Structure formats: structure tokens, C-alpha cells
Amino acid sequence: MSGDALSQDPAELQRRIDSGRAHPARVYDVFLGGKDHYPADRDAAAAALTANPRGYLDVRHNRDFLRRAVTTLVEQDGIRQFLDIGTGLPTAENVHQIAQRVAPESRVVYVDNDPVVLAHARALLTSGPEGRTDYIDADLRDPARILEQAAKTLDFDQPVALCLVAILHFVEDGEAYPLVRGLLGALPVGSRLVLSHLTEDLNPENIRAVQRTYTERGFTFVLRSRADVERFFAENQLEIAAPGIVPAHRWRPDRAAPVPEQPEASFLAGLDDIEKVRYRDINDVTDADINVYAGIGAKG
């Protein structure tokens, strides 16, 4: 494992945590029903849910796209290596769990810069004996460090799936496109880009309301059009896999999203709206609910 990342002094990690300011990874954790967040993160999630009451479907379907994408790449394309940048907090069905269920020898490197994620990194590093998982404490804006550290676990002579799932809308255009170009440039032929991105193309009123709740809290939050999202693929001469760049719930929806186990009605009635999200069946989604484009491209 990347030694320096996991050997950091817990006190140093604690010093880095700004619990008074929301962080994207922890807001995401709120929507996925996690417990590793702070009141500021919960407030940000609640504000977003107020702005768009079915906005949790963006988060949950984004996560389910990742499940279907990784499964497809392992089962059908023979991919055995994944570089997941902006991985967020450990939750059910992390990339290594999905990949190693099909191919136990799969290798996965996770990258995030949130010290709360780092503190929980050991929960991610539970590879089966045949494969390997690793964690890098780094920012997407430092691709050189990411690639240097990832090369300790991944074989860059073999295809790698670069996962940039719901992260690039936190990066301005001037940085986003060069960053993706730099990362893909280091990967061999046969590698894949797994990408999802928020957009205002589909349901602009809802997502712009959500955007305001994030920008008011100091986040960069860039909504990109389908053409803008396609540019990440076109600039790198990637062949986009069928069905193309589509709303997340329409990317190969042959595998229905798992339905969470339902608690007793009396327990559910005592929860607030944000807590109920984790128990909702997301298979009732409509086109009016989703503001996320998703797709996979192959490097030729």
C-alpha cells in the first residue's frame, strides 16, 4: 500500500479536517446513507434536497452507473485494473468489491484528498488474497503524484480504467480538460475512461437550484453540456462505447438497481427526509429526475 498515506499521524489527520465547511465527499456520503460526515455536510445535503426533492436520484443513479460500468468492464472487456479518483468515503459496493467479485485478481487504486476519507482508508483496503487495493492521499489537480504513486500498484503496460465519477464538475474548464488529458496520456492503449458529470441540459431549473446551494458554500460547481462532456472523450481520441453519453439511468439499464432492505414502518416514520433517502427504491426514476451524463470511452 502507499505507505505515506496510511502512516500519517491521526492527530495530523484531525488537524486537516475542517468540520465547519462542507466537503463534496462527505455530502455524497449523506445521500448514500453513510455516517462519516459533519453537520455542515448534512446541512449542504439538506439544502440540496430542499432545492430538488428528488435530487437524491442523481447521487444514487450515479453510484449505480459506477456499479454497472465496472461490472461491464470486468465481465465483457477484460479490464483488471482501476484508478478511481475522487472515490469518497467507503460505502457498499466499492470498485474493488465489484471487480474482485468477478475477477479476484483485479487491482484498484483509490484517490481522494479528504482527510476523513483517508482516516477510513483501511476500510477500502480489504482486497481478496489474489488482488490488491491501495489508497493515495492526493488531489485530482496533482496528476503527477497520482500517477507516480499508482504505478506502485498498477501495471501501466496493461489497460487501466480511469474512473472520474461525479468529480469533474468541481473543476473549472481551464483545469479540467488538461487534467484528464494528462492522466489518460499516461495510460496504455486499451485503457478506459469511466466518466459521469452533472449537467443543466436535462432539467435545468432543478439542477440550477442545487448549484446555488453548493456555490453559496464556496464550492466550484460547473454544469457542463453534453457537448462539453463529449469533449473529454473527443480530445483524447477515445471511442465511446454504446449507448454513448447518456443520462446515467439510461446507461445499459439491464441490471436494475438493488432495492435497499426496508426497516419497520414505525422506524421509517421517525426519520427525517435526508435519512429516508437511503431506504428509497430508485428504480421508479424518470427522465425528469436525472441531471447526470455518463459514459465510457476506450483508448485506441
mmCIF file of C-alpha atoms in Angstrom, residues 6-300:
data_model
loop_
_atom_site.group_PDB
_atom_site.id
_atom_site.type_symbol
_atom_site.label_atom_id
_atom_site.label_comp_id
_atom_site.label_asym_id
_atom_site.label_seq_id
_atom_site.Cartn_x
_atom_site.Cartn_y
_atom_site.Cartn_z
ATOM 1 C CA LEU A 6 -1.790 5.385 5.733
ATOM 2 C CA SER A 7 1.027 6.030 8.170
ATOM 3 C CA GLN A 8 0.083 9.606 8.882
ATOM 4 C CA ASP A 9 -0.350 10.590 12.490
ATOM 5 C CA PRO A 10 -4.068 10.567 13.443
ATOM 6 C CA ALA A 11 -3.557 13.948 15.088
ATOM 7 C CA GLU A 12 -2.292 15.346 11.786
ATOM 8 C CA LEU A 13 -5.318 13.958 10.001
ATOM 9 C CA GLN A 14 -7.579 15.526 12.591
ATOM 10 C CA ARG A 15 -5.848 18.869 12.148
ATOM 11 C CA ARG A 16 -6.574 18.756 8.412
ATOM 12 C CA ILE A 17 -10.293 18.160 8.868
ATOM 13 C CA ASP A 18 -12.405 21.310 8.526
ATOM 14 C CA SER A 19 -15.644 20.098 10.072
ATOM 15 C CA GLY A 20 -17.221 23.540 9.787
ATOM 16 C CA ARG A 21 -17.185 23.526 5.988
ATOM 17 C CA ALA A 22 -18.993 21.024 3.788
ATOM 18 C CA HIS A 23 -16.872 18.721 1.633
ATOM 19 C CA PRO A 24 -18.186 17.033 -1.555
ATOM 20 C CA ALA A 25 -17.137 13.540 -0.456
ATOM 21 C CA ARG A 26 -18.967 13.901 2.836
ATOM 22 C CA VAL A 27 -22.098 15.453 1.269
ATOM 23 C CA TYR A 28 -22.146 12.466 -1.075
ATOM 24 C CA ASP A 29 -21.866 10.235 1.999
ATOM 25 C CA VAL A 30 -25.015 11.836 3.450
ATOM 26 C CA PHE A 31 -27.031 10.965 0.340
ATOM 27 C CA LEU A 32 -25.712 7.402 0.322
ATOM 28 C CA GLY A 33 -26.807 6.878 3.907
ATOM 29 C CA GLY A 34 -23.340 6.964 5.439
ATOM 30 C CA LYS A 35 -22.389 8.167 8.900
ATOM 31 C CA ASP A 36 -18.981 9.744 8.289
ATOM 32 C CA HIS A 37 -19.926 13.383 7.921
ATOM 33 C CA TYR A 38 -20.476 16.550 9.932
ATOM 34 C CA PRO A 39 -23.409 18.934 10.476
ATOM 35 C CA ALA A 40 -22.103 21.255 7.731
ATOM 36 C CA ASP A 41 -22.205 18.362 5.247
ATOM 37 C CA ARG A 42 -25.682 17.364 6.361
ATOM 38 C CA ASP A 43 -26.857 20.969 6.051
ATOM 39 C CA ALA A 44 -25.495 21.143 2.496
ATOM 40 C CA ALA A 45 -27.229 17.883 1.571
ATOM 41 C CA ALA A 46 -30.492 19.024 3.164
ATOM 42 C CA ALA A 47 -30.343 22.329 1.275
ATOM 43 C CA ALA A 48 -29.774 20.481 -1.997
ATOM 44 C CA LEU A 49 -32.677 18.139 -1.228
ATOM 45 C CA THR A 50 -34.929 21.112 -0.494
ATOM 46 C CA ALA A 51 -33.924 22.688 -3.812
ATOM 47 C CA ASN A 52 -34.612 19.421 -5.650
ATOM 48 C CA PRO A 53 -36.596 16.898 -3.553
ATOM 49 C CA ARG A 54 -35.777 14.029 -5.923
ATOM 50 C CA GLY A 55 -32.166 15.080 -6.293
ATOM 51 C CA TYR A 56 -31.037 12.045 -4.327
ATOM 52 C CA LEU A 57 -31.766 10.090 -7.515
ATOM 53 C CA ASP A 58 -28.828 11.833 -9.208
ATOM 54 C CA VAL A 59 -26.494 10.619 -6.463
ATOM 55 C CA ARG A 60 -27.866 7.109 -6.225
ATOM 56 C CA HIS A 61 -28.062 6.588 -10.003
ATOM 57 C CA ASN A 62 -24.571 7.987 -10.410
ATOM 58 C CA ARG A 63 -23.401 5.348 -7.947
ATOM 59 C CA ASP A 64 -25.356 2.655 -9.731
ATOM 60 C CA PHE A 65 -23.807 3.674 -13.054
ATOM 61 C CA LEU A 66 -20.408 3.016 -11.475
ATOM 62 C CA ARG A 67 -21.585 -0.461 -10.422
ATOM 63 C CA ARG A 68 -22.787 -1.296 -13.927
ATOM 64 C CA ALA A 69 -19.739 0.237 -15.606
ATOM 65 C CA VAL A 70 -17.199 -1.668 -13.511
ATOM 66 C CA THR A 71 -19.146 -4.913 -13.919
ATOM 67 C CA THR A 72 -19.267 -4.416 -17.693
ATOM 68 C CA LEU A 73 -15.562 -3.624 -17.949
ATOM 69 C CA VAL A 74 -14.545 -6.682 -15.944
ATOM 70 C CA GLU A 75 -17.028 -9.158 -17.407
ATOM 71 C CA GLN A 76 -17.053 -8.090 -21.036
ATOM 72 C CA ASP A 77 -13.866 -6.106 -21.663
ATOM 73 C CA GLY A 78 -11.389 -7.996 -19.505
ATOM 74 C CA ILE A 79 -10.238 -4.929 -17.564
ATOM 75 C CA ARG A 80 -8.409 -5.870 -14.363
ATOM 76 C CA GLN A 81 -7.040 -2.502 -13.189
ATOM 77 C CA PHE A 82 -8.892 0.579 -11.961
ATOM 78 C CA LEU A 83 -7.747 4.057 -10.917
ATOM 79 C CA ASP A 84 -10.670 5.660 -9.070
ATOM 80 C CA ILE A 85 -10.070 9.374 -8.417
ATOM 81 C CA GLY A 86 -12.383 11.188 -6.009
ATOM 82 C CA THR A 87 -13.533 7.893 -4.572
ATOM 83 C CA GLY A 88 -15.217 9.344 -1.498
ATOM 84 C CA LEU A 89 -15.975 7.544 1.727
ATOM 85 C CA PRO A 90 -16.217 3.767 1.842
ATOM 86 C CA THR A 91 -19.735 2.533 1.217
ATOM 87 C CA ALA A 92 -21.384 -0.620 -0.074
ATOM 88 C CA GLU A 93 -20.151 -1.818 -3.449
ATOM 89 C CA ASN A 94 -16.816 -0.077 -3.786
ATOM 90 C CA VAL A 95 -14.953 -0.573 -7.060
ATOM 91 C CA HIS A 96 -12.682 -3.323 -5.743
ATOM 92 C CA GLN A 97 -15.627 -5.275 -4.343
ATOM 93 C CA ILE A 98 -17.446 -5.157 -7.677
ATOM 94 C CA ALA A 99 -14.371 -6.016 -9.738
ATOM 95 C CA GLN A 100 -12.968 -8.719 -7.490
ATOM 96 C CA ARG A 101 -16.313 -10.484 -7.248
ATOM 97 C CA VAL A 102 -15.933 -11.266 -10.946
ATOM 98 C CA ALA A 103 -12.130 -11.310 -11.235
ATOM 99 C CA PRO A 104 -10.424 -11.793 -7.837
ATOM 100 C CA GLU A 105 -7.058 -10.764 -9.273
ATOM 101 C CA SER A 106 -8.268 -7.208 -10.030
ATOM 102 C CA ARG A 107 -6.207 -4.283 -8.745
ATOM 103 C CA VAL A 108 -7.758 -0.997 -7.666
ATOM 104 C CA VAL A 109 -6.162 2.279 -6.576
ATOM 105 C CA TYR A 110 -8.366 4.840 -4.852
ATOM 106 C CA VAL A 111 -7.501 8.543 -4.740
ATOM 107 C CA ASP A 112 -9.032 11.251 -2.564
ATOM 108 C CA ASN A 113 -7.842 14.338 -0.730
ATOM 109 C CA ASP A 114 -10.340 14.473 2.143
ATOM 110 C CA PRO A 115 -8.681 13.531 5.470
ATOM 111 C CA VAL A 116 -11.941 11.935 6.643
ATOM 112 C CA VAL A 117 -11.722 9.595 3.663
ATOM 113 C CA LEU A 118 -8.074 8.961 4.463
ATOM 114 C CA ALA A 119 -8.952 8.111 8.045
ATOM 115 C CA HIS A 120 -11.307 5.432 6.736
ATOM 116 C CA ALA A 121 -8.961 4.199 4.010
ATOM 117 C CA ARG A 122 -8.305 0.918 5.771
ATOM 118 C CA ALA A 123 -11.959 0.058 5.229
ATOM 119 C CA LEU A 124 -11.277 0.280 1.495
ATOM 120 C CA LEU A 125 -8.121 -1.798 1.662
ATOM 121 C CA THR A 126 -9.809 -5.150 2.062
ATOM 122 C CA SER A 127 -8.698 -6.842 -1.132
ATOM 123 C CA GLY A 128 -9.056 -10.554 -1.560
ATOM 124 C CA PRO A 129 -5.781 -12.505 -1.465
ATOM 125 C CA GLU A 130 -5.461 -12.675 -5.257
ATOM 126 C CA GLY A 131 -5.910 -8.969 -5.966
ATOM 127 C CA ARG A 132 -4.833 -5.708 -4.424
ATOM 128 C CA THR A 133 -6.289 -2.381 -3.389
ATOM 129 C CA ASP A 134 -4.425 0.756 -2.466
ATOM 130 C CA TYR A 135 -5.186 4.333 -1.434
ATOM 131 C CA ILE A 136 -3.439 7.567 -2.395
ATOM 132 C CA ASP A 137 -3.884 10.797 -0.463
ATOM 133 C CA ALA A 138 -3.795 13.256 -3.361
ATOM 134 C CA ASP A 139 -5.787 15.881 -5.220
ATOM 135 C CA LEU A 140 -7.055 15.443 -8.777
ATOM 136 C CA ARG A 141 -5.124 18.629 -9.558
ATOM 137 C CA ASP A 142 -1.836 16.801 -8.899
ATOM 138 C CA PRO A 143 -1.845 14.140 -11.637
ATOM 139 C CA ALA A 144 1.920 13.647 -11.486
ATOM 140 C CA ARG A 145 1.728 12.482 -7.868
ATOM 141 C CA ILE A 146 -1.298 10.300 -8.592
ATOM 142 C CA LEU A 147 0.410 8.559 -11.494
ATOM 143 C CA GLU A 148 3.703 8.133 -9.627
ATOM 144 C CA GLN A 149 2.002 6.552 -6.620
ATOM 145 C CA ALA A 150 -0.480 4.489 -8.649
ATOM 146 C CA ALA A 151 2.391 2.912 -10.599
ATOM 147 C CA LYS A 152 3.426 1.148 -7.386
ATOM 148 C CA THR A 153 0.243 -0.938 -7.597
ATOM 149 C CA LEU A 154 -0.924 -0.791 -11.206
ATOM 150 C CA ASP A 155 0.960 -2.037 -14.257
ATOM 151 C CA PHE A 156 0.853 0.845 -16.743
ATOM 152 C CA ASP A 157 1.826 -1.547 -19.531
ATOM 153 C CA GLN A 158 -1.640 -3.100 -19.200
ATOM 154 C CA PRO A 159 -5.031 -1.373 -19.649
ATOM 155 C CA VAL A 160 -6.347 0.708 -16.767
ATOM 156 C CA ALA A 161 -9.876 2.043 -16.268
ATOM 157 C CA LEU A 162 -9.655 5.669 -15.125
ATOM 158 C CA CYS A 163 -12.791 6.430 -13.093
ATOM 159 C CA LEU A 164 -13.740 10.106 -12.858
ATOM 160 C CA VAL A 165 -17.221 9.721 -11.460
ATOM 161 C CA ALA A 166 -19.037 12.882 -10.346
ATOM 162 C CA ILE A 167 -15.827 14.790 -9.714
ATOM 163 C CA LEU A 168 -15.088 16.983 -12.745
ATOM 164 C CA HIS A 169 -17.990 19.358 -12.060
ATOM 165 C CA PHE A 170 -15.898 20.562 -9.109
ATOM 166 C CA VAL A 171 -13.125 21.678 -11.504
ATOM 167 C CA GLU A 172 -13.150 24.709 -13.797
ATOM 168 C CA ASP A 173 -12.707 24.278 -17.555
ATOM 169 C CA GLY A 174 -9.187 25.691 -17.575
ATOM 170 C CA GLU A 175 -8.015 22.843 -15.361
ATOM 171 C CA ALA A 176 -10.461 20.024 -16.076
ATOM 172 C CA TYR A 177 -9.609 19.236 -19.689
ATOM 173 C CA PRO A 178 -5.803 19.352 -19.271
ATOM 174 C CA LEU A 179 -6.036 17.175 -16.149
ATOM 175 C CA VAL A 180 -7.964 14.462 -17.963
ATOM 176 C CA ARG A 181 -5.618 14.712 -20.937
ATOM 177 C CA GLY A 182 -2.579 14.304 -18.681
ATOM 178 C CA LEU A 183 -3.974 11.294 -16.856
ATOM 179 C CA LEU A 184 -5.122 9.486 -19.996
ATOM 180 C CA GLY A 185 -1.854 10.282 -21.737
ATOM 181 C CA ALA A 186 -0.006 8.133 -19.218
ATOM 182 C CA LEU A 187 -2.278 5.113 -19.724
ATOM 183 C CA PRO A 188 -1.711 2.459 -22.402
ATOM 184 C CA VAL A 189 -3.830 1.566 -25.416
ATOM 185 C CA GLY A 190 -6.913 -0.372 -24.344
ATOM 186 C CA SER A 191 -7.446 1.750 -21.244
ATOM 187 C CA ARG A 192 -10.888 3.149 -20.480
ATOM 188 C CA LEU A 193 -12.339 6.396 -19.183
ATOM 189 C CA VAL A 194 -15.393 5.958 -16.935
ATOM 190 C CA LEU A 195 -16.956 9.382 -16.549
ATOM 191 C CA SER A 196 -20.117 10.913 -15.107
ATOM 192 C CA HIS A 197 -20.899 14.611 -14.878
ATOM 193 C CA LEU A 198 -23.708 16.910 -13.776
ATOM 194 C CA THR A 199 -25.461 18.917 -16.495
ATOM 195 C CA GLU A 200 -28.175 21.523 -16.906
ATOM 196 C CA ASP A 201 -29.228 20.101 -20.281
ATOM 197 C CA LEU A 202 -31.861 17.777 -18.897
ATOM 198 C CA ASN A 203 -33.766 19.526 -16.095
ATOM 199 C CA PRO A 204 -32.188 22.972 -15.770
ATOM 200 C CA GLU A 205 -34.443 24.517 -13.148
ATOM 201 C CA ASN A 206 -33.857 21.725 -10.625
ATOM 202 C CA ILE A 207 -30.103 21.454 -11.020
ATOM 203 C CA ARG A 208 -29.507 25.210 -11.062
ATOM 204 C CA ALA A 209 -31.269 25.430 -7.706
ATOM 205 C CA VAL A 210 -28.941 22.730 -6.385
ATOM 206 C CA GLN A 211 -25.945 24.504 -7.917
ATOM 207 C CA ARG A 212 -26.795 27.638 -5.938
ATOM 208 C CA THR A 213 -26.773 25.708 -2.649
ATOM 209 C CA TYR A 214 -23.245 24.495 -3.401
ATOM 210 C CA THR A 215 -21.765 27.744 -4.709
ATOM 211 C CA GLU A 216 -23.139 29.582 -1.675
ATOM 212 C CA ARG A 217 -20.955 27.244 0.391
ATOM 213 C CA GLY A 218 -17.838 28.043 -1.611
ATOM 214 C CA PHE A 219 -17.759 25.055 -3.975
ATOM 215 C CA THR A 220 -16.702 25.260 -7.587
ATOM 216 C CA PHE A 221 -19.701 23.717 -9.356
ATOM 217 C CA VAL A 222 -19.578 23.603 -13.157
ATOM 218 C CA LEU A 223 -22.575 22.237 -15.061
ATOM 219 C CA ARG A 224 -21.466 21.022 -18.496
ATOM 220 C CA SER A 225 -23.486 20.342 -21.623
ATOM 221 C CA ARG A 226 -23.446 17.042 -23.486
ATOM 222 C CA ALA A 227 -21.014 18.578 -25.979
ATOM 223 C CA ASP A 228 -18.779 19.692 -23.114
ATOM 224 C CA VAL A 229 -18.822 16.185 -21.634
ATOM 225 C CA GLU A 230 -18.132 14.605 -25.018
ATOM 226 C CA ARG A 231 -15.108 16.879 -25.309
ATOM 227 C CA PHE A 232 -13.353 14.866 -22.551
ATOM 228 C CA PHE A 233 -13.581 11.864 -24.878
ATOM 229 C CA ALA A 234 -13.031 13.583 -28.230
ATOM 230 C CA GLU A 235 -9.905 15.487 -27.132
ATOM 231 C CA ASN A 236 -8.322 12.173 -26.169
ATOM 232 C CA GLN A 237 -9.421 10.261 -29.280
ATOM 233 C CA LEU A 238 -11.480 7.826 -27.232
ATOM 234 C CA GLU A 239 -14.022 5.526 -28.830
ATOM 235 C CA ILE A 240 -17.255 5.976 -26.896
ATOM 236 C CA ALA A 241 -18.955 2.710 -26.021
ATOM 237 C CA ALA A 242 -22.649 2.164 -26.732
ATOM 238 C CA PRO A 243 -25.064 3.659 -25.843
ATOM 239 C CA GLY A 244 -22.905 6.810 -25.889
ATOM 240 C CA ILE A 245 -23.020 9.756 -23.487
ATOM 241 C CA VAL A 246 -26.482 9.401 -21.959
ATOM 242 C CA PRO A 247 -28.356 10.210 -18.738
ATOM 243 C CA ALA A 248 -26.951 7.931 -16.041
ATOM 244 C CA HIS A 249 -30.078 5.831 -15.595
ATOM 245 C CA ARG A 250 -30.086 5.052 -19.332
ATOM 246 C CA TRP A 251 -26.543 3.690 -19.492
ATOM 247 C CA ARG A 252 -27.123 -0.046 -20.044
ATOM 248 C CA PRO A 253 -30.005 -0.299 -17.556
ATOM 249 C CA ASP A 254 -30.270 -4.072 -17.933
ATOM 250 C CA ARG A 255 -29.201 -4.548 -14.332
ATOM 251 C CA ALA A 256 -31.817 -2.992 -12.067
ATOM 252 C CA ALA A 257 -30.555 -1.034 -9.084
ATOM 253 C CA PRO A 258 -30.634 -3.080 -5.869
ATOM 254 C CA VAL A 259 -33.567 -2.249 -3.581
ATOM 255 C CA PRO A 260 -32.443 -1.419 -0.024
ATOM 256 C CA GLU A 261 -33.728 -3.629 2.747
ATOM 257 C CA GLN A 262 -36.739 -1.898 4.257
ATOM 258 C CA PRO A 263 -36.973 -1.196 8.009
ATOM 259 C CA GLU A 264 -40.146 -1.304 10.074
ATOM 260 C CA ALA A 265 -42.657 1.395 9.114
ATOM 261 C CA SER A 266 -42.542 2.851 12.624
ATOM 262 C CA PHE A 267 -38.768 3.268 12.379
ATOM 263 C CA LEU A 268 -39.016 4.864 8.949
ATOM 264 C CA ALA A 269 -41.669 7.302 10.151
ATOM 265 C CA GLY A 270 -39.273 8.650 12.764
ATOM 266 C CA LEU A 271 -36.592 9.624 10.254
ATOM 267 C CA ASP A 272 -36.179 12.998 8.598
ATOM 268 C CA ASP A 273 -36.196 13.348 4.821
ATOM 269 C CA ILE A 274 -32.438 13.083 4.404
ATOM 270 C CA GLU A 275 -32.323 9.892 6.494
ATOM 271 C CA LYS A 276 -35.113 8.283 4.460
ATOM 272 C CA VAL A 277 -33.135 8.634 1.240
ATOM 273 C CA ARG A 278 -31.003 5.549 1.904
ATOM 274 C CA TYR A 279 -34.092 3.302 2.004
ATOM 275 C CA ARG A 280 -35.760 4.517 -1.176
ATOM 276 C CA ASP A 281 -36.087 2.306 -4.235
ATOM 277 C CA ILE A 282 -34.521 4.269 -7.101
ATOM 278 C CA ASN A 283 -35.995 2.138 -9.878
ATOM 279 C CA ASP A 284 -39.004 4.491 -10.151
ATOM 280 C CA VAL A 285 -36.740 7.077 -11.814
ATOM 281 C CA THR A 286 -37.968 9.175 -14.742
ATOM 282 C CA ASP A 287 -36.111 11.398 -17.212
ATOM 283 C CA ALA A 288 -37.315 14.411 -15.223
ATOM 284 C CA ASP A 289 -35.294 13.249 -12.206
ATOM 285 C CA ILE A 290 -31.790 12.914 -13.626
ATOM 286 C CA ASN A 291 -29.150 15.588 -14.270
ATOM 287 C CA VAL A 292 -26.124 13.346 -14.819
ATOM 288 C CA TYR A 293 -24.482 12.290 -18.069
ATOM 289 C CA ALA A 294 -22.489 9.067 -18.051
ATOM 290 C CA GLY A 295 -20.343 7.158 -20.482
ATOM 291 C CA ILE A 296 -17.278 5.010 -21.114
ATOM 292 C CA GLY A 297 -14.579 5.552 -23.720
ATOM 293 C CA ALA A 298 -11.742 3.302 -24.913
ATOM 294 C CA LYS A 299 -8.253 4.462 -25.768
ATOM 295 C CA GLY A 300 -7.207 3.163 -29.181
#
